[in-house]
C-alpha positions as a printed Julia matrix, in Angstrom:
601×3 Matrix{Float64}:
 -42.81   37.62    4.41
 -45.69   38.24    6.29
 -46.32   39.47    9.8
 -47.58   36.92   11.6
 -49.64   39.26   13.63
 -52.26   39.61   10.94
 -53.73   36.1    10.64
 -55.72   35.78    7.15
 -53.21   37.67    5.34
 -51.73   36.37    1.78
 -51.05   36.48   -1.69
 -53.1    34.82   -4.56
 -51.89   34.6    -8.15
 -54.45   35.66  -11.01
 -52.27   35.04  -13.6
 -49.06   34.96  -15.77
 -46.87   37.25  -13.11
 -49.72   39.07  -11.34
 -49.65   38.67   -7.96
 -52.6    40.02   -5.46
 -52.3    40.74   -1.57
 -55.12   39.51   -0.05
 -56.73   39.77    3.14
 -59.4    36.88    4.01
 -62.21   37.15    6.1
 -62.88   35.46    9.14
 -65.89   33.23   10.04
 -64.69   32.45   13.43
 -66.22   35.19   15.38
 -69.56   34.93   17.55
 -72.12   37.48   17.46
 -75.61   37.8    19.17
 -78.56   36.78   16.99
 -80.46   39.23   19.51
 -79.68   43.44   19.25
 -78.55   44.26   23.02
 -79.44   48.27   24.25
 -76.54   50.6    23.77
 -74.95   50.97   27.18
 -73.8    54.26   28.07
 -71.83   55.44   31.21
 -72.81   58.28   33.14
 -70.89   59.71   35.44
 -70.26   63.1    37.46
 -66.59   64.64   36.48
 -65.05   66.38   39.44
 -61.49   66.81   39.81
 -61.71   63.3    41.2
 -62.28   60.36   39.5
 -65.78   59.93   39.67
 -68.32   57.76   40.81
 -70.34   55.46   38.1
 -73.91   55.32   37.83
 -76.3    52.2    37.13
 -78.42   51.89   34.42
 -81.46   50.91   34.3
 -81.92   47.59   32.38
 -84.69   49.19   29.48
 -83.36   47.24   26.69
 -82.4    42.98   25.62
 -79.64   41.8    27.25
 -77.68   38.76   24.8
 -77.23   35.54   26.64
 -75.46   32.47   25.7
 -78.06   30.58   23.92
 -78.5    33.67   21.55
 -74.39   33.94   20.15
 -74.28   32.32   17.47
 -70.76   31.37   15.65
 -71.13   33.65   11.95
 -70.16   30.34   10.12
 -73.3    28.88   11.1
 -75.29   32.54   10.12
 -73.31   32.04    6.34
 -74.16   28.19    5.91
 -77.82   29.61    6.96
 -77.81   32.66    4.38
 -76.09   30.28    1.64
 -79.0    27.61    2.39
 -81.99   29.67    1.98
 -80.33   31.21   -0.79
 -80.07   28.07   -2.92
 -83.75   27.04   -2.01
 -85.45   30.21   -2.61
 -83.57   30.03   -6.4
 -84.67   26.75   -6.95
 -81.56   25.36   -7.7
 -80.71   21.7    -7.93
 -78.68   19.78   -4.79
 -74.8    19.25   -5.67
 -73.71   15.78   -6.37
 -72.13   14.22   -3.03
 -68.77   12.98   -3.74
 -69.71   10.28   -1.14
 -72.64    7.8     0.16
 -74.25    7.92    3.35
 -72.85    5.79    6.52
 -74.78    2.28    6.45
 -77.82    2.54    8.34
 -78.69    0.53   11.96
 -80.99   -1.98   10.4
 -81.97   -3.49    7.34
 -84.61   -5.64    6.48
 -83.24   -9.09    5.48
 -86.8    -9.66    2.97
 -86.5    -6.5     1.27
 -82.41   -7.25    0.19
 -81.81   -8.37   -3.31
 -80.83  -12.51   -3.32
 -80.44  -15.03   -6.06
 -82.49  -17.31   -3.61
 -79.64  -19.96   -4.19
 -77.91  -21.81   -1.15
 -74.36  -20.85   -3.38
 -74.59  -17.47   -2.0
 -76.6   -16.7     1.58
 -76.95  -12.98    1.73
 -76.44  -11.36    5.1
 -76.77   -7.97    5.12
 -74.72   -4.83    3.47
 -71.36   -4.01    2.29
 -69.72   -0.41    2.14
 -67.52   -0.59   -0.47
 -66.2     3.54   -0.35
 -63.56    2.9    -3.16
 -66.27    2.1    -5.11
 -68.16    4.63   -4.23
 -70.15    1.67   -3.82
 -73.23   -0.57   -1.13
 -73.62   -3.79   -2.23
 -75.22   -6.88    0.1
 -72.78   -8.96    1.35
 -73.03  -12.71    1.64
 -71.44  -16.05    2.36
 -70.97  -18.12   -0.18
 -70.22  -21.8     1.34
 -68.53  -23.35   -1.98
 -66.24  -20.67   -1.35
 -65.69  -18.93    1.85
 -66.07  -22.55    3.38
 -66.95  -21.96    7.22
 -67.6   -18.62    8.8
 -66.69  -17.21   12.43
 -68.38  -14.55   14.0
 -66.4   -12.96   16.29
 -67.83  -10.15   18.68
 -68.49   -8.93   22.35
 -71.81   -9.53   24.45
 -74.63   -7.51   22.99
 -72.63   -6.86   19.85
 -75.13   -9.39   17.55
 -73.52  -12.67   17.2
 -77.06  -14.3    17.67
 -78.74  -12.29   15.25
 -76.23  -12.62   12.85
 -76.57  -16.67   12.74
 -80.4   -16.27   12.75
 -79.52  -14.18    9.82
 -77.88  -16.87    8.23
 -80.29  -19.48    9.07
 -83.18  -17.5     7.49
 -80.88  -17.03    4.14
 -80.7   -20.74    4.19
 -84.54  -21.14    3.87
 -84.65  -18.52    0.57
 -83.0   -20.89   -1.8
 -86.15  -21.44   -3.9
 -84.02  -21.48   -7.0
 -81.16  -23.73   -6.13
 -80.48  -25.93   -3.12
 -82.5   -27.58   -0.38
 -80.32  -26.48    2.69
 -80.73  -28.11    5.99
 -79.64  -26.2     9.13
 -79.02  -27.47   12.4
 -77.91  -25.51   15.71
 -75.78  -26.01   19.31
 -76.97  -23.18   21.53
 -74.19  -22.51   23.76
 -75.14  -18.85   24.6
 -78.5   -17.68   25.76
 -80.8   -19.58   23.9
 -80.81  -17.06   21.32
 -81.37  -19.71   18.19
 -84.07  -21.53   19.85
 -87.06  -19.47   17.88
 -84.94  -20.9    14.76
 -86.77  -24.29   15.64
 -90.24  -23.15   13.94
 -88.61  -22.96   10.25
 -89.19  -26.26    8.45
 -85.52  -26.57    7.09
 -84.26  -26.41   10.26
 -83.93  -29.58   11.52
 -83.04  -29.19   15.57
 -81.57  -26.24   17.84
 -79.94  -28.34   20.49
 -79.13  -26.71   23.69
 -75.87  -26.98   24.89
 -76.74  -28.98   28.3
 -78.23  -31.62   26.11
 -75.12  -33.65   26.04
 -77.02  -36.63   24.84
 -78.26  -34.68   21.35
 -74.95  -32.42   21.45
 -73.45  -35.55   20.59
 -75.81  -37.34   18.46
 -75.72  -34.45   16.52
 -72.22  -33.79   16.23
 -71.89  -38.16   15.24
 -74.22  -37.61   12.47
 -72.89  -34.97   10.77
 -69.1   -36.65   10.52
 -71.35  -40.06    9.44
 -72.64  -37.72    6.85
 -69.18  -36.25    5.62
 -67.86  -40.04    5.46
 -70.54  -41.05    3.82
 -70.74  -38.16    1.19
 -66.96  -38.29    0.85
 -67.41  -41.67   -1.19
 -70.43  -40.57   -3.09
 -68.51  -37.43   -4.44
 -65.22  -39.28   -5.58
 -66.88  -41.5    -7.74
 -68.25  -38.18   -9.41
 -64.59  -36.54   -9.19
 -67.06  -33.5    -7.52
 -64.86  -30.97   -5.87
 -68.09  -28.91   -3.9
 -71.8   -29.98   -3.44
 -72.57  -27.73   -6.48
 -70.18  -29.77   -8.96
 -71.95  -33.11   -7.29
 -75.7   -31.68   -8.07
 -74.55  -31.41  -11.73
 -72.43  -34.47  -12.08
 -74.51  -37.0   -10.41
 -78.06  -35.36  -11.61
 -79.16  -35.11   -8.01
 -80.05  -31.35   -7.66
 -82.18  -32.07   -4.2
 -78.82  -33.35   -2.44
 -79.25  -30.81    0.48
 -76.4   -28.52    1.78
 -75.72  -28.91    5.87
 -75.0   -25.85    7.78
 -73.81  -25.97   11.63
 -74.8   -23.55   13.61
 -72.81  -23.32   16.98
 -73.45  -20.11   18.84
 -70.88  -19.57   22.0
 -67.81  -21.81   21.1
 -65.93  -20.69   23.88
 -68.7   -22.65   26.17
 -68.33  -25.58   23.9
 -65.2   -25.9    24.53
 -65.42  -25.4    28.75
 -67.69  -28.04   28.09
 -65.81  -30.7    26.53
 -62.33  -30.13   25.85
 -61.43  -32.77   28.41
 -62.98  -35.73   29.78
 -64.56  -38.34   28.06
 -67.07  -36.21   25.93
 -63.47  -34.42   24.34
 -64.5   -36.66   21.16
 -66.99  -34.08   20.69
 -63.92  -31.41   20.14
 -62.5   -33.55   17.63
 -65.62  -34.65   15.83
 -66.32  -30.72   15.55
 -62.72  -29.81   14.04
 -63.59  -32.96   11.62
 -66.77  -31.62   10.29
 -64.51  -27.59   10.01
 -62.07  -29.36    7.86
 -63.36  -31.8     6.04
 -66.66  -30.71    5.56
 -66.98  -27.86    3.13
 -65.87  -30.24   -0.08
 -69.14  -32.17    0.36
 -71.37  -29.78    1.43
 -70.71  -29.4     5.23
 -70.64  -26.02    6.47
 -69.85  -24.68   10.12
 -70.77  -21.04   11.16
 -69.72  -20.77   14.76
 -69.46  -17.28   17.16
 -67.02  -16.4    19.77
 -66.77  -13.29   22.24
 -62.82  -13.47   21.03
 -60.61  -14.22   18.54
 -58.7   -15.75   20.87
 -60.93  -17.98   22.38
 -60.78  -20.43   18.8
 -57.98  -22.25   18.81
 -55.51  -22.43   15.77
 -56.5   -25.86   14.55
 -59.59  -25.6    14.37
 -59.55  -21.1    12.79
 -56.99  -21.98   10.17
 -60.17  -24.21    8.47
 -62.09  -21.28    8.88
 -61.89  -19.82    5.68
 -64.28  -16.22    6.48
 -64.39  -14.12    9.34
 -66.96  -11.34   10.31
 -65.63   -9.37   13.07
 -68.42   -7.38   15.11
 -67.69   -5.13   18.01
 -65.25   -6.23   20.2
 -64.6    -5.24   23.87
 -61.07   -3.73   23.94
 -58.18   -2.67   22.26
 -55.89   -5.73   22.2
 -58.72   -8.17   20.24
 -58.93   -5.32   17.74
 -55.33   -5.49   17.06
 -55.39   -8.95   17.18
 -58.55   -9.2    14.42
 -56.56   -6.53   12.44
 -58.3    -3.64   12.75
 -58.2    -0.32   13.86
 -58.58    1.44   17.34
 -61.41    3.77   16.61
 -63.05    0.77   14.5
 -65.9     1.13   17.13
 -67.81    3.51   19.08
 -70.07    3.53   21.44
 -72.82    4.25   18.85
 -72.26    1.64   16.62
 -75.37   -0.73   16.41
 -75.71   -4.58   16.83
 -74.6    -6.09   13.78
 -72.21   -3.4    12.54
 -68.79   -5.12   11.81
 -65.98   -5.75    9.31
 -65.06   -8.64    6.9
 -62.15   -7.91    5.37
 -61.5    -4.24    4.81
 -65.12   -3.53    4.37
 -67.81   -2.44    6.63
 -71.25   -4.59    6.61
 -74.41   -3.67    8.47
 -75.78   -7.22    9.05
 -79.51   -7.57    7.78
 -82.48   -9.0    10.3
 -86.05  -10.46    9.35
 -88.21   -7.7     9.53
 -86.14   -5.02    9.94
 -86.21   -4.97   13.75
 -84.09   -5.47   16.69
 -86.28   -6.56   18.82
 -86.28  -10.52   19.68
 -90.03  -10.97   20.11
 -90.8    -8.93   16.84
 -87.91  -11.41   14.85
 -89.83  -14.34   16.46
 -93.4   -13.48   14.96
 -91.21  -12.81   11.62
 -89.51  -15.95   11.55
 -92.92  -17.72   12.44
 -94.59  -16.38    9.36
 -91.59  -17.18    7.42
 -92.48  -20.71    8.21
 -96.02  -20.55    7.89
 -95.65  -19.47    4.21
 -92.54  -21.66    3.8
 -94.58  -24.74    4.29
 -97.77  -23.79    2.4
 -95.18  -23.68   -0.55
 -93.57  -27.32    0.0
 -90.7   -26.16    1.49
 -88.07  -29.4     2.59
 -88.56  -30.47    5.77
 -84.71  -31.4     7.45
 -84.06  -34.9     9.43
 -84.31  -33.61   13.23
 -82.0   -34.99   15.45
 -83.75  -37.96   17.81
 -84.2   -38.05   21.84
 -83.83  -41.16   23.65
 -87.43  -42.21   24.94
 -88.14  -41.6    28.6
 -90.02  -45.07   28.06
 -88.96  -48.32   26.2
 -91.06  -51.37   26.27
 -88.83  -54.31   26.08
 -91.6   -56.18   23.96
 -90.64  -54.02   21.24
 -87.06  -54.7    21.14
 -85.51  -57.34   19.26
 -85.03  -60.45   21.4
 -81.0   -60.08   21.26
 -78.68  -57.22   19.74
 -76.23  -57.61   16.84
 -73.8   -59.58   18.66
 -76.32  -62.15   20.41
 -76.81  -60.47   23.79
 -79.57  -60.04   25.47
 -81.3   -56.77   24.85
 -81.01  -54.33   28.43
 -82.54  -51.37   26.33
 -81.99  -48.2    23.98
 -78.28  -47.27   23.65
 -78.44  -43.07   23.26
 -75.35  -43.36   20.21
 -77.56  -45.01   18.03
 -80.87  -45.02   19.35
 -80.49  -49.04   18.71
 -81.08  -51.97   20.93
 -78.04  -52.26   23.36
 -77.27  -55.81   25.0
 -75.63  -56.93   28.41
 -72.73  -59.56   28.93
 -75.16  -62.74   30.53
 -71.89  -64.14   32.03
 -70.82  -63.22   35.66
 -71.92  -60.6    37.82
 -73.98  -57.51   36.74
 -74.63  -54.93   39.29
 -77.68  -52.57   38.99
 -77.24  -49.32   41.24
 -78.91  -46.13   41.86
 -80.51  -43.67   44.24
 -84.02  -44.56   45.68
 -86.8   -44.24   43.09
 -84.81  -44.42   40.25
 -86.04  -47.49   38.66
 -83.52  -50.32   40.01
 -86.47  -53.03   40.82
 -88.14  -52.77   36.76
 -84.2   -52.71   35.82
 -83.54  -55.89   37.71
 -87.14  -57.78   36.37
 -86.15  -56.34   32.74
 -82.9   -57.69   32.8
 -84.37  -61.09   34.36
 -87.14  -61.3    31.4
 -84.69  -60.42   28.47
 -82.61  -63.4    29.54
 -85.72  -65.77   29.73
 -86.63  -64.12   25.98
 -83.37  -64.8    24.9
 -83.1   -68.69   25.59
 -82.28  -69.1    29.56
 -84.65  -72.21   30.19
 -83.02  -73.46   33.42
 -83.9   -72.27   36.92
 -83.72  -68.88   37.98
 -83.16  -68.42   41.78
 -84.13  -65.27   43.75
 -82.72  -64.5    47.16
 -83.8   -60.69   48.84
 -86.26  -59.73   51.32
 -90.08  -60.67   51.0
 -91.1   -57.22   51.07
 -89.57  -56.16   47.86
 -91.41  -55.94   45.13
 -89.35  -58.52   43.22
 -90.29  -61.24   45.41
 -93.5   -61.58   43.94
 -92.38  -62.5    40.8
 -92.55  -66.28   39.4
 -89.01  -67.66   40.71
 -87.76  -71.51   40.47
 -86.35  -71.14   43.74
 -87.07  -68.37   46.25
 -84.94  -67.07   49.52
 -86.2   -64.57   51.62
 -84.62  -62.96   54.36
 -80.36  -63.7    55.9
 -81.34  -67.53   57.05
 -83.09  -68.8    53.73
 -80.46  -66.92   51.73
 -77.64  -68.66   53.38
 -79.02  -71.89   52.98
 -80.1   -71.29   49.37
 -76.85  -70.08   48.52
 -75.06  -73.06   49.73
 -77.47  -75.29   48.38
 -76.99  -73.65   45.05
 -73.17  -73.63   44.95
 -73.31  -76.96   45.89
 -75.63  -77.78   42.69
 -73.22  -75.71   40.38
 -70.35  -77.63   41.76
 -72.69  -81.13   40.36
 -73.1   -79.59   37.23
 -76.82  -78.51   37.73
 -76.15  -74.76   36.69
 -78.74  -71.96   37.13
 -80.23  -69.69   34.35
 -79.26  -66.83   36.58
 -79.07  -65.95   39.83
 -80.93  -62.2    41.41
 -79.47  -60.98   45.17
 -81.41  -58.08   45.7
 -80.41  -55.63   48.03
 -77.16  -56.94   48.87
 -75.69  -54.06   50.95
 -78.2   -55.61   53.57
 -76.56  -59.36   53.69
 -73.34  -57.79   54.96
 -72.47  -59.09   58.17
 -75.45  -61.22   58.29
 -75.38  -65.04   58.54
 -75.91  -65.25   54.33
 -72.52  -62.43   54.08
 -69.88  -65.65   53.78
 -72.67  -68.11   51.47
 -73.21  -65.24   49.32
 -69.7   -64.41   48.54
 -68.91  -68.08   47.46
 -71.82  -68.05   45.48
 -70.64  -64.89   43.56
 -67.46  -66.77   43.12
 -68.9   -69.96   41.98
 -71.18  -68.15   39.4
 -68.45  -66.2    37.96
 -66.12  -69.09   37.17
 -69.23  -71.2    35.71
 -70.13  -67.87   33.76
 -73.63  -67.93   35.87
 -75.65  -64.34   35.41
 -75.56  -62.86   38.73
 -77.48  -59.87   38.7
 -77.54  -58.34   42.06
 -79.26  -54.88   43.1
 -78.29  -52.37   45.59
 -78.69  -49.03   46.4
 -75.57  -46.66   45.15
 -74.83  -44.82   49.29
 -74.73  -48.69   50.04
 -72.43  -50.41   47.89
 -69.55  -48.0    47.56
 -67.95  -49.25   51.08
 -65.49  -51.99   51.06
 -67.27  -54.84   52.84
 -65.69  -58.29   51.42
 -69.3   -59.02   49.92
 -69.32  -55.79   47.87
 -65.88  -55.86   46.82
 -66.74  -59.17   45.04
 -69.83  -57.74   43.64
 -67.66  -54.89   42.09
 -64.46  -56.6    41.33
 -66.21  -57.34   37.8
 -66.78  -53.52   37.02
 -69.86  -54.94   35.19
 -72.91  -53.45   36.12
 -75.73  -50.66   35.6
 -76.13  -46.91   37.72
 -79.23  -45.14   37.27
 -79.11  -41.78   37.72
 -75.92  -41.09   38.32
 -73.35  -38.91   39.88
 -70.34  -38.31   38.12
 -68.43  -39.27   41.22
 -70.31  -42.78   41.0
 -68.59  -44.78   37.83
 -65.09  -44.29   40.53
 -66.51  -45.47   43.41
 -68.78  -48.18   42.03
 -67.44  -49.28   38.98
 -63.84  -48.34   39.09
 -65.09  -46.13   36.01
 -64.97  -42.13   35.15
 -68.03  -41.21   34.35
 -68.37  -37.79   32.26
 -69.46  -34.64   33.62
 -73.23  -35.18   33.9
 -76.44  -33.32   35.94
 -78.69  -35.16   37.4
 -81.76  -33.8    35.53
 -80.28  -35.7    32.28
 -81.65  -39.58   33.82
 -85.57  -39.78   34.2
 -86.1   -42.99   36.1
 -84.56  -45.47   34.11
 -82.29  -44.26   32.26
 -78.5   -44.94   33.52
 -74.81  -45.72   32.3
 -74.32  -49.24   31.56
 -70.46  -50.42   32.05
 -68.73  -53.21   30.13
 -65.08  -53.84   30.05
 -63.94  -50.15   30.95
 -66.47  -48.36   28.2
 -69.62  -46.81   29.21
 -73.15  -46.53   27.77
 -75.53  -44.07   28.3
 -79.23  -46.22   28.15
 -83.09  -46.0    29.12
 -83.5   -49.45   30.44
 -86.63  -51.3    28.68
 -89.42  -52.07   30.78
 -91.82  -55.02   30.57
 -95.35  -54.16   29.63
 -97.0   -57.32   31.64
């Protein structure tokens, strides 16, 4: 055995039967690089013990930046050794980590949309660094999955970019919900990129979202009369090579789905797990990011078919996305992550991390991409701040007359012209145009009989050409007899206008007024009557019949309005979203969102 004593000590064989004691040498020690004085002690030697003496300091003293470990002194010798021989470097038995950035322009691509490259794959088995991509007629849909600051953003920008280099196979069209911090929004300069809409734009959000499961429908029939499994096998099949590929791009899901997982936008959660599953066969791709894996519900990650996991903020979402503890440090850069087993380094447009310096890349990018022809994607519509009613057809598909621009379709949407219609809002938003619109439309679309006005001379309406006019509680009163009392003879009104009606109440025109409501609702009379939203939500007698249809217009709503008006939820809504004019329109329980038209003359 050996003493264990004497570290380094052992036995190495030569050969057949000859064995050698050996002593090694150690490396471990530390020695000054600097040659200290000798120190010698002086001192007197009686019979005593003595009494030492200083010395003076003539000579280097080592300190602790001078030891130096002899390890580092042999590496040193060995070093200058091989240089000063000329000899060649050793082959590494390894690669080099990935580095922090890579230029996205100066990484190999096919310039096909059937494979997007994204940056680069260490592939250490291999001995191997290959670019890494995502390949939509096979990975499907991709979710990014990483903490704040970790490169989510960058990494759809990435994508977007890659979408744009297809010069040898696609057009692809990109489109983008900005849920985060409006990092997508400089994606809005490249041609093939056909809106970023932010996420408070519930109006686009959902126009968006309604035209992409229009599109899957509609491509769904176009590819099974092919038998085309993919948008590639359709190009081929159906000789239509420009057929363009759709990518989603919805940065901040978890947002999303704060947003509208309940209420009556939630369609917008199912119309986005529509377009995840069914879209990929036709062409339909969603890349979405997350802070957390489990922020993405089940239903909608198991049609996720990729997943790029970037750095996450604590232990438990690392086990959860599979990967190990020390899978991160506190180095790593944004866009380092993992799909799979493999570690990628995601690529940016010019190499920088910078936003602004991305910005002026990606506004080159579509300087030169449109000097070259480059496809130009559908962008997804606003609703006008301003309709003229004069350009609107006269009545909408179903014979109604027209009240303005429905924000679904972007169409002409009509009122019922039967019965009472109520047209709310807060001062200054646009009530008095919305009550003379509504008044015109119905003279456009046929109403030749008399139209009867009774209000207050000092509003605006008043001076409008009426058949008969009431102004003010007495003439009101007596009109509105004298009208019921003609609707009763069977000499009905074209329609009938109270404007502000929240100022009849307990006047001498409250009673008249409420029996002419009555009388024009059985005769199926337009009433269209116009008061201020504060006003009309008490419970006066003459309100409650103005309401009791549930019929009616609010501009500029509250959310807390369509209940206490209309007997109607309203979705979650700011103020900001309704320029003057521009309301929710109620009709049998459903709701419209709609800029009201507004005569030119």
């Amino acid at each position: 055995g050996f003493d264990p004593a004497v570290p380094g000590r052992g036995i190495v064989r030569t050969g057949p039967g000859r064995m050698s004691l050996f002593q090694s040498g150690y490396v471990g020690g530390m020695t000054t690089s600097v040659a200290n004085a000798t120190v010698v002690d002086v001192r007197s030697l009686p019979f005593a013990p003595g009494t030492v003496q200083d010395q003076p300091e003539d000579g280097p003293v080592s300190s602790d930046e001078s030891i130096v470990p002899d390890i580092h002194k042999i590496v040193a010798t060995i070093g200058e050794a091989h240089r000063s021989l000329g000899l060649d470097d050793p082959r590494r038995p390894w690669l080099p980590e990935l580095a922090d950035l890579y230029d996205l322009a100066s990484l190999p691509t096919p310039r096909t949309d059937t494979e997007l490259v994204m940056g680069v794959r260490d592939e250490p088995d291999e001995q191997r660094q290959g670019t890494v991509a995502f390949r939509p007629d096979i990975d499907g849909n991709l979710l990014v999955i990483g903490t704040g600051g970790s490169g989510k953003s960058a990494t759809l920008r990435t994508l977007a970019v890659a979408a744009g280099l297809t010069a040898r196979g696609g057009p692809c069209h990109v489109y983008g919900l900005d849920f985060g911090a409006r990092g997508l929004a400089m994606l809005e300069a490249l041609p093939h990129v056909g809106a970023v809409v932010d996420g408070d734009d519930v109006e686009r959000v959902g126009r968006l979202l309604r035209s992409l499961v229009a599109a899957i429908d509609e491509r769904a029939d176009r590819f099974s009369q092919v038998n085309a499994g993919s948008l590639s096998e359709f190009r081929q099949l159906a000789s239509v090579p420009e057929e363009p590929r759709i990518i989603l791009l919805l940065d901040g899901y978890a947002s999303f789905r704060n947003n509208f997982e309940m209420g009556l936008n939630s369609w917008m959660m199912d119309a986005l797990q529509t377009v995840v599953t069914d879209g990929r066969a036709v062409g339909v791709h969603v890349i979405l990011s997350a802070d957390r894996l489990a922020a993405v519900p089940g239903s909608l990650s198991s049609g996720i078919q990729q997943r790029l996991v970037l750095r996450l903020a604590g232990e438990t979402d690392l086990m959860m996305a599979g990967l190990p503890l020390d899978a991160f440090d506190a180095g790593s850069p944004s866009g380092r992550g993992y799909i799979g087993d493999h570690e990628v380094q995601v690529a940016v447009l010019g190499g920088a991390s910078e936003a602004t310096r991305q910005a002026r890349a990606l506004q080159k990018m579509a300087e030169s991409m449109r000097r070259a022809g480059a496809s130009e994607a559908p962008g997804v519509a606003r609703l006008p701040e301003r309709v003229s009613l004069e350009e609107l057809p006269t009545v909408d598909v179903d014979g109604r007359p027209v009240l303005g621009l429905l924000d679904e379709t972007l169409g002409p949407l009509g009122f019922d012209a039967d019965g009472v219609l109520l047209v709310s809002g807060p001062a200054k938003s646009g009530r008095t145009t919305a009550v003379a619109t509504i008044v015109a439309s119905l003279r456009r679309a046929g109403a030749r009989n008399p139209f009867a006005y009774l209000g207050w001379a000092r509003s605006p309406l008043a001076a409008l050409a009426w058949d008969r006019q009431g102004a003010g509680p007495a003439e009101c009163a007596e009109l509105a007899r004298d009208i019921q009392q003609s609707i009763e003879q069977g000499r009905l009104p074209g329609a009938v206008v109270i404007d502000g009606v929240a100022d009849f109440v307990n006047s001498e025109a409250d009673l008249p007024l409420q029996d002419l409501v009555k009388a024009c609702r059985k005769a199926g009379i337009p009433v269209i009557v116009e008061g201020e939203t504060a006003e009309v939500t008490s419970s006066w007698p003459l309100l409650q019949a103005v309401k009791s249809a549930r019929h009616g217009i609010i501009l500029q709503p509250e959310q807390a309005d369509g209940d206490a008006v209309l007997k109607t939820p309203f979705p979650r809504a700011r103020r900001t979203e309704f320029p003057v004019g521009r309301g929710i329109y109620v009709r049998q329980g459903r709701i419209f969102r709609v800029q009201v038209a507004v005569v030119d003359a």
